[in-house]
Amino acid sequence: MYAGPVPGSRLGVARPPAPAGPPDPDLLPRGQQERRSRIVQAAISLLGDREYDAIQMREVAEEAGVALATIYRYFTSKEHLYAAALIEWAADFPVRQPSAPAGRGADTAEAGIRALMRRAVRAFERHPQMMRAVIVLESSNDPNARRLWEQFGAHNVAVLTEALSSLDPETAARVVEVANSVMVTRLRAWALGRCSIRDVDRSVQGALDLIFSPSPA
């Protein structure tokens, strides 16, 4: 018996099923993992010389030596691709100090997070186009890009929190929240030409000065 249109269709004609999402990269055969990685590396390489908005997906395909359709087997959009590129790029710079600094718990925590924040600022200084891509990814409507963006943010918070393991968890979380907020806000201003990278570093280290300064008697 006809009971009305199928939900999500017009005139009772069902739409074809939505296409499946991109495959989990960890479950891909080795050859496809290598192809996907080549695409991500090509995206990073192009971003080293050009602004995000100027890069076309066809150019990424040419740089990676694959067909354009191949890119869309692994990534649903340019934003999804560059979210994956952001994670790959961030994995290349160190997140730990070579050795733990000597001193009391709070001193060790302060030295650790200062070093990590300074390294993060310098990494973006070397690759300013990546920060401008970050600004675009923050407002992406692609759920796959959003998922990777959240993964990137969660990883960064975890790394900073680990540097503060000598503090109690609640205090560590608050320090990370404040310091990270200052860094992201100032990096965004720098990417838009509103301040220098030295201003970014001064703001971040100044925030840490306030956080770790002795409480007034």
PDB file of C-alpha atoms in Angstrom:
ATOM      1  CA  MET A   1       0.000   0.000   0.000  1.00  0.00           C
ATOM      2  CA  TYR A   2       1.252   3.469  -0.911  1.00  0.00           C
ATOM      3  CA  ALA A   3       1.652   5.500   2.261  1.00  0.00           C
ATOM      4  CA  GLY A   4       3.220   8.728   0.939  1.00  0.00           C
ATOM      5  CA  PRO A   5       6.641   9.854  -0.168  1.00  0.00           C
ATOM      6  CA  VAL A   6       9.718   8.152   1.139  1.00  0.00           C
ATOM      7  CA  PRO A   7      11.407  10.494   3.655  1.00  0.00           C
ATOM      8  CA  GLY A   8      14.090  12.529   1.955  1.00  0.00           C
ATOM      9  CA  SER A   9      12.671  12.015  -1.534  1.00  0.00           C
ATOM     10  CA  ARG A  10      10.480  13.930  -3.959  1.00  0.00           C
ATOM     11  CA  LEU A  11       7.228  12.629  -5.447  1.00  0.00           C
ATOM     12  CA  GLY A  12       7.676   9.300  -3.716  1.00  0.00           C
ATOM     13  CA  VAL A  13      10.843   8.414  -5.646  1.00  0.00           C
ATOM     14  CA  ALA A  14      13.573   7.306  -3.273  1.00  0.00           C
ATOM     15  CA  ARG A  15      16.965   8.912  -3.632  1.00  0.00           C
ATOM     16  CA  PRO A  16      19.957   6.657  -4.172  1.00  0.00           C
ATOM     17  CA  PRO A  17      21.811   5.772  -0.982  1.00  0.00           C
ATOM     18  CA  ALA A  18      24.406   8.270   0.167  1.00  0.00           C
ATOM     19  CA  PRO A  19      27.931   7.377  -0.847  1.00  0.00           C
ATOM     20  CA  ALA A  20      30.067   5.676   1.756  1.00  0.00           C
ATOM     21  CA  GLY A  21      32.479   7.824   3.689  1.00  0.00           C
ATOM     22  CA  PRO A  22      36.235   7.755   3.098  1.00  0.00           C
ATOM     23  CA  PRO A  23      38.027   4.564   4.171  1.00  0.00           C
ATOM     24  CA  ASP A  24      39.834   4.391   7.476  1.00  0.00           C
ATOM     25  CA  PRO A  25      43.505   4.952   6.508  1.00  0.00           C
ATOM     26  CA  ASP A  26      44.654   2.439   9.126  1.00  0.00           C
ATOM     27  CA  LEU A  27      42.625  -0.297   7.432  1.00  0.00           C
ATOM     28  CA  LEU A  28      43.861   0.364   3.900  1.00  0.00           C
ATOM     29  CA  PRO A  29      46.207  -2.084   2.150  1.00  0.00           C
ATOM     30  CA  ARG A  30      49.844  -0.991   2.207  1.00  0.00           C
ATOM     31  CA  GLY A  31      49.790   0.205  -1.400  1.00  0.00           C
ATOM     32  CA  GLN A  32      46.762   2.418  -0.801  1.00  0.00           C
ATOM     33  CA  GLN A  33      48.242   3.753   2.442  1.00  0.00           C
ATOM     34  CA  GLU A  34      51.331   4.787   0.512  1.00  0.00           C
ATOM     35  CA  ARG A  35      49.205   6.420  -2.191  1.00  0.00           C
ATOM     36  CA  ARG A  36      47.173   8.329   0.398  1.00  0.00           C
ATOM     37  CA  SER A  37      50.359   9.425   2.166  1.00  0.00           C
ATOM     38  CA  ARG A  38      51.787  10.638  -1.151  1.00  0.00           C
ATOM     39  CA  ILE A  39      48.694  12.774  -1.680  1.00  0.00           C
ATOM     40  CA  VAL A  40      48.993  14.289   1.809  1.00  0.00           C
ATOM     41  CA  GLN A  41      52.690  15.026   1.306  1.00  0.00           C
ATOM     42  CA  ALA A  42      51.898  16.664  -2.032  1.00  0.00           C
ATOM     43  CA  ALA A  43      49.350  18.902  -0.327  1.00  0.00           C
ATOM     44  CA  ILE A  44      51.912  19.916   2.291  1.00  0.00           C
ATOM     45  CA  SER A  45      54.542  20.562  -0.371  1.00  0.00           C
ATOM     46  CA  LEU A  46      52.265  22.864  -2.360  1.00  0.00           C
ATOM     47  CA  LEU A  47      51.340  24.762   0.776  1.00  0.00           C
ATOM     48  CA  GLY A  48      55.010  25.485   1.351  1.00  0.00           C
ATOM     49  CA  ASP A  49      55.075  27.758  -1.692  1.00  0.00           C
ATOM     50  CA  ARG A  50      51.498  28.960  -2.096  1.00  0.00           C
ATOM     51  CA  GLU A  51      48.510  30.085  -0.083  1.00  0.00           C
ATOM     52  CA  TYR A  52      45.784  27.588   0.724  1.00  0.00           C
ATOM     53  CA  ASP A  53      43.132  29.437  -1.300  1.00  0.00           C
ATOM     54  CA  ALA A  54      45.312  29.390  -4.413  1.00  0.00           C
ATOM     55  CA  ILE A  55      45.841  25.619  -4.429  1.00  0.00           C
ATOM     56  CA  GLN A  56      43.558  23.511  -6.626  1.00  0.00           C
ATOM     57  CA  MET A  57      42.867  19.848  -6.025  1.00  0.00           C
ATOM     58  CA  ARG A  58      43.962  19.102  -9.582  1.00  0.00           C
ATOM     59  CA  GLU A  59      47.376  20.533  -8.750  1.00  0.00           C
ATOM     60  CA  VAL A  60      47.632  18.270  -5.714  1.00  0.00           C
ATOM     61  CA  ALA A  61      46.817  15.306  -7.957  1.00  0.00           C
ATOM     62  CA  GLU A  62      49.538  16.312 -10.421  1.00  0.00           C
ATOM     63  CA  GLU A  63      52.081  16.797  -7.622  1.00  0.00           C
ATOM     64  CA  ALA A  64      51.234  13.371  -6.175  1.00  0.00           C
ATOM     65  CA  GLY A  65      51.203  11.685  -9.572  1.00  0.00           C
ATOM     66  CA  VAL A  66      47.635  10.384  -9.260  1.00  0.00           C
ATOM     67  CA  ALA A  67      44.336  10.992 -11.008  1.00  0.00           C
ATOM     68  CA  LEU A  68      42.059  13.640  -9.541  1.00  0.00           C
ATOM     69  CA  ALA A  69      39.398  10.997  -8.894  1.00  0.00           C
ATOM     70  CA  THR A  70      41.907   9.080  -6.777  1.00  0.00           C
ATOM     71  CA  ILE A  71      42.113  11.935  -4.284  1.00  0.00           C
ATOM     72  CA  TYR A  72      38.361  11.802  -3.760  1.00  0.00           C
ATOM     73  CA  ARG A  73      38.572   8.119  -2.879  1.00  0.00           C
ATOM     74  CA  TYR A  74      40.371   9.124   0.293  1.00  0.00           C
ATOM     75  CA  PHE A  75      39.193  12.678   0.970  1.00  0.00           C
ATOM     76  CA  THR A  76      35.742  14.173   0.718  1.00  0.00           C
ATOM     77  CA  SER A  77      36.920  17.749   0.174  1.00  0.00           C
ATOM     78  CA  LYS A  78      39.947  20.000   0.020  1.00  0.00           C
ATOM     79  CA  GLU A  79      39.340  20.852   3.675  1.00  0.00           C
ATOM     80  CA  HIS A  80      39.372  17.167   4.597  1.00  0.00           C
ATOM     81  CA  LEU A  81      42.662  16.715   2.747  1.00  0.00           C
ATOM     82  CA  TYR A  82      44.296  19.682   4.433  1.00  0.00           C
ATOM     83  CA  ALA A  83      43.056  18.623   7.852  1.00  0.00           C
ATOM     84  CA  ALA A  84      44.930  15.360   7.255  1.00  0.00           C
ATOM     85  CA  ALA A  85      47.914  17.387   6.033  1.00  0.00           C
ATOM     86  CA  LEU A  86      47.848  19.448   9.232  1.00  0.00           C
ATOM     87  CA  ILE A  87      48.038  16.317  11.387  1.00  0.00           C
ATOM     88  CA  GLU A  88      50.861  14.900   9.262  1.00  0.00           C
ATOM     89  CA  TRP A  89      52.777  18.189   9.357  1.00  0.00           C
ATOM     90  CA  ALA A  90      52.415  18.561  13.124  1.00  0.00           C
ATOM     91  CA  ALA A  91      53.768  15.054  13.645  1.00  0.00           C
ATOM     92  CA  ASP A  92      57.099  16.092  12.128  1.00  0.00           C
ATOM     93  CA  PHE A  93      58.252  18.471  14.839  1.00  0.00           C
ATOM     94  CA  PRO A  94      59.276  17.294  18.321  1.00  0.00           C
ATOM     95  CA  VAL A  95      56.796  17.499  21.159  1.00  0.00           C
ATOM     96  CA  ARG A  96      59.115  16.534  24.001  1.00  0.00           C
ATOM     97  CA  GLN A  97      62.253  18.029  25.440  1.00  0.00           C
ATOM     98  CA  PRO A  98      65.396  15.903  24.999  1.00  0.00           C
ATOM     99  CA  SER A  99      65.628  15.499  28.762  1.00  0.00           C
ATOM    100  CA  ALA A 100      63.459  16.557  31.680  1.00  0.00           C
ATOM    101  CA  PRO A 101      64.686  19.765  33.317  1.00  0.00           C
ATOM    102  CA  ALA A 102      65.879  19.463  36.882  1.00  0.00           C
ATOM    103  CA  GLY A 103      64.012  21.198  39.649  1.00  0.00           C
ATOM    104  CA  ARG A 104      60.846  21.134  41.683  1.00  0.00           C
ATOM    105  CA  GLY A 105      57.538  20.009  40.204  1.00  0.00           C
ATOM    106  CA  ALA A 106      56.222  23.465  39.336  1.00  0.00           C
ATOM    107  CA  ASP A 107      59.610  24.526  37.933  1.00  0.00           C
ATOM    108  CA  THR A 108      59.787  21.432  35.754  1.00  0.00           C
ATOM    109  CA  ALA A 109      56.232  21.979  34.503  1.00  0.00           C
ATOM    110  CA  GLU A 110      56.921  25.625  33.692  1.00  0.00           C
ATOM    111  CA  ALA A 111      60.105  24.844  31.765  1.00  0.00           C
ATOM    112  CA  GLY A 112      58.369  22.064  29.846  1.00  0.00           C
ATOM    113  CA  ILE A 113      55.366  24.029  28.678  1.00  0.00           C
ATOM    114  CA  ARG A 114      57.459  27.101  27.857  1.00  0.00           C
ATOM    115  CA  ALA A 115      59.663  25.000  25.572  1.00  0.00           C
ATOM    116  CA  LEU A 116      56.710  23.337  23.849  1.00  0.00           C
ATOM    117  CA  MET A 117      54.863  26.590  23.257  1.00  0.00           C
ATOM    118  CA  ARG A 118      57.979  28.214  21.840  1.00  0.00           C
ATOM    119  CA  ARG A 119      58.525  25.269  19.488  1.00  0.00           C
ATOM    120  CA  ALA A 120      54.934  25.492  18.275  1.00  0.00           C
ATOM    121  CA  VAL A 121      55.276  29.211  17.528  1.00  0.00           C
ATOM    122  CA  ARG A 122      58.528  28.625  15.653  1.00  0.00           C
ATOM    123  CA  ALA A 123      56.990  25.802  13.630  1.00  0.00           C
ATOM    124  CA  PHE A 124      54.256  28.120  12.366  1.00  0.00           C
ATOM    125  CA  GLU A 125      56.842  30.852  11.761  1.00  0.00           C
ATOM    126  CA  ARG A 126      58.623  28.489   9.363  1.00  0.00           C
ATOM    127  CA  HIS A 127      55.336  27.540   7.664  1.00  0.00           C
ATOM    128  CA  PRO A 128      53.035  30.600   7.816  1.00  0.00           C
ATOM    129  CA  GLN A 129      50.698  29.234   5.123  1.00  0.00           C
ATOM    130  CA  MET A 130      49.828  26.356   7.459  1.00  0.00           C
ATOM    131  CA  MET A 131      48.418  28.789  10.020  1.00  0.00           C
ATOM    132  CA  ARG A 132      46.297  30.453   7.364  1.00  0.00           C
ATOM    133  CA  ALA A 133      45.011  27.006   6.395  1.00  0.00           C
ATOM    134  CA  VAL A 134      44.177  26.415  10.064  1.00  0.00           C
ATOM    135  CA  ILE A 135      41.943  29.495  10.044  1.00  0.00           C
ATOM    136  CA  VAL A 136      39.968  28.003   7.146  1.00  0.00           C
ATOM    137  CA  LEU A 137      39.729  24.560   8.744  1.00  0.00           C
ATOM    138  CA  GLU A 138      38.353  25.996  11.979  1.00  0.00           C
ATOM    139  CA  SER A 139      35.078  26.848  10.233  1.00  0.00           C
ATOM    140  CA  SER A 140      34.836  23.834   7.903  1.00  0.00           C
ATOM    141  CA  ASN A 141      31.419  22.242   7.433  1.00  0.00           C
ATOM    142  CA  ASP A 142      32.885  18.956   6.196  1.00  0.00           C
ATOM    143  CA  PRO A 143      32.320  16.447   9.033  1.00  0.00           C
ATOM    144  CA  ASN A 144      35.438  14.507   8.053  1.00  0.00           C
ATOM    145  CA  ALA A 145      37.554  17.651   8.186  1.00  0.00           C
ATOM    146  CA  ARG A 146      35.963  18.556  11.518  1.00  0.00           C
ATOM    147  CA  ARG A 147      36.772  15.138  12.936  1.00  0.00           C
ATOM    148  CA  LEU A 148      40.451  15.442  12.011  1.00  0.00           C
ATOM    149  CA  TRP A 149      40.527  19.039  13.247  1.00  0.00           C
ATOM    150  CA  GLU A 150      39.221  17.914  16.638  1.00  0.00           C
ATOM    151  CA  GLN A 151      41.785  15.111  16.647  1.00  0.00           C
ATOM    152  CA  PHE A 152      44.545  17.643  15.996  1.00  0.00           C
ATOM    153  CA  GLY A 153      43.338  19.869  18.831  1.00  0.00           C
ATOM    154  CA  ALA A 154      42.948  16.984  21.278  1.00  0.00           C
ATOM    155  CA  HIS A 155      46.463  15.765  20.510  1.00  0.00           C
ATOM    156  CA  ASN A 156      47.960  19.206  21.126  1.00  0.00           C
ATOM    157  CA  VAL A 157      46.136  19.578  24.421  1.00  0.00           C
ATOM    158  CA  ALA A 158      47.303  16.113  25.490  1.00  0.00           C
ATOM    159  CA  VAL A 159      50.941  16.943  24.690  1.00  0.00           C
ATOM    160  CA  LEU A 160      50.820  20.203  26.645  1.00  0.00           C
ATOM    161  CA  THR A 161      49.026  18.541  29.545  1.00  0.00           C
ATOM    162  CA  GLU A 162      51.651  15.809  29.694  1.00  0.00           C
ATOM    163  CA  ALA A 163      54.327  18.467  30.095  1.00  0.00           C
ATOM    164  CA  LEU A 164      52.470  19.559  33.244  1.00  0.00           C
ATOM    165  CA  SER A 165      52.198  16.075  34.742  1.00  0.00           C
ATOM    166  CA  SER A 166      53.916  17.275  37.921  1.00  0.00           C
ATOM    167  CA  LEU A 167      50.915  19.534  38.627  1.00  0.00           C
ATOM    168  CA  ASP A 168      47.513  18.362  39.776  1.00  0.00           C
ATOM    169  CA  PRO A 169      45.201  17.578  36.813  1.00  0.00           C
ATOM    170  CA  GLU A 170      42.798  20.477  37.401  1.00  0.00           C
ATOM    171  CA  THR A 171      45.587  23.052  37.559  1.00  0.00           C
ATOM    172  CA  ALA A 172      47.282  21.558  34.508  1.00  0.00           C
ATOM    173  CA  ALA A 173      44.046  21.743  32.506  1.00  0.00           C
ATOM    174  CA  ARG A 174      43.572  25.408  33.394  1.00  0.00           C
ATOM    175  CA  VAL A 175      47.156  26.304  32.496  1.00  0.00           C
ATOM    176  CA  VAL A 176      46.834  24.589  29.114  1.00  0.00           C
ATOM    177  CA  GLU A 177      43.492  26.251  28.400  1.00  0.00           C
ATOM    178  CA  VAL A 178      44.798  29.753  29.101  1.00  0.00           C
ATOM    179  CA  ALA A 179      48.204  29.378  27.434  1.00  0.00           C
ATOM    180  CA  ASN A 180      46.796  27.657  24.360  1.00  0.00           C
ATOM    181  CA  SER A 181      44.067  30.288  23.978  1.00  0.00           C
ATOM    182  CA  VAL A 182      46.629  33.092  24.039  1.00  0.00           C
ATOM    183  CA  MET A 183      48.846  31.325  21.509  1.00  0.00           C
ATOM    184  CA  VAL A 184      46.030  30.541  19.067  1.00  0.00           C
ATOM    185  CA  THR A 185      44.583  34.050  19.278  1.00  0.00           C
ATOM    186  CA  ARG A 186      47.944  35.694  18.675  1.00  0.00           C
ATOM    187  CA  LEU A 187      48.919  33.281  15.889  1.00  0.00           C
ATOM    188  CA  ARG A 188      45.652  34.085  14.147  1.00  0.00           C
ATOM    189  CA  ALA A 189      46.420  37.815  14.399  1.00  0.00           C
ATOM    190  CA  TRP A 190      49.926  37.182  13.037  1.00  0.00           C
ATOM    191  CA  ALA A 191      48.583  35.135  10.103  1.00  0.00           C
ATOM    192  CA  LEU A 192      46.304  38.058   9.241  1.00  0.00           C
ATOM    193  CA  GLY A 193      49.192  40.522   9.346  1.00  0.00           C
ATOM    194  CA  ARG A 194      48.157  42.253  12.557  1.00  0.00           C
ATOM    195  CA  CYS A 195      51.271  41.524  14.621  1.00  0.00           C
ATOM    196  CA  SER A 196      54.759  40.044  14.302  1.00  0.00           C
ATOM    197  CA  ILE A 197      55.807  36.522  15.250  1.00  0.00           C
ATOM    198  CA  ARG A 198      57.894  38.078  18.041  1.00  0.00           C
ATOM    199  CA  ASP A 199      54.706  39.624  19.379  1.00  0.00           C
ATOM    200  CA  VAL A 200      53.171  36.150  19.421  1.00  0.00           C
ATOM    201  CA  ASP A 201      56.071  34.707  21.401  1.00  0.00           C
ATOM    202  CA  ARG A 202      56.076  37.632  23.839  1.00  0.00           C
ATOM    203  CA  SER A 203      52.349  37.252  24.471  1.00  0.00           C
ATOM    204  CA  VAL A 204      52.596  33.516  25.080  1.00  0.00           C
ATOM    205  CA  GLN A 205      55.605  33.759  27.358  1.00  0.00           C
ATOM    206  CA  GLY A 206      54.051  36.749  29.137  1.00  0.00           C
ATOM    207  CA  ALA A 207      50.924  34.722  29.838  1.00  0.00           C
ATOM    208  CA  LEU A 208      53.102  31.975  31.301  1.00  0.00           C
ATOM    209  CA  ASP A 209      54.907  34.601  33.417  1.00  0.00           C
ATOM    210  CA  LEU A 210      51.567  35.543  34.956  1.00  0.00           C
ATOM    211  CA  ILE A 211      50.488  31.937  35.431  1.00  0.00           C
ATOM    212  CA  PHE A 212      53.660  30.817  37.173  1.00  0.00           C
ATOM    213  CA  SER A 213      54.503  34.024  39.062  1.00  0.00           C
ATOM    214  CA  PRO A 214      54.272  33.719  42.861  1.00  0.00           C
ATOM    215  CA  SER A 215      50.924  34.698  44.296  1.00  0.00           C
ATOM    216  CA  PRO A 216      50.987  38.103  46.044  1.00  0.00           C
ATOM    217  CA  ALA A 217      51.246  37.838  49.787  1.00  0.00           C
TER     218      ALA A 217
END
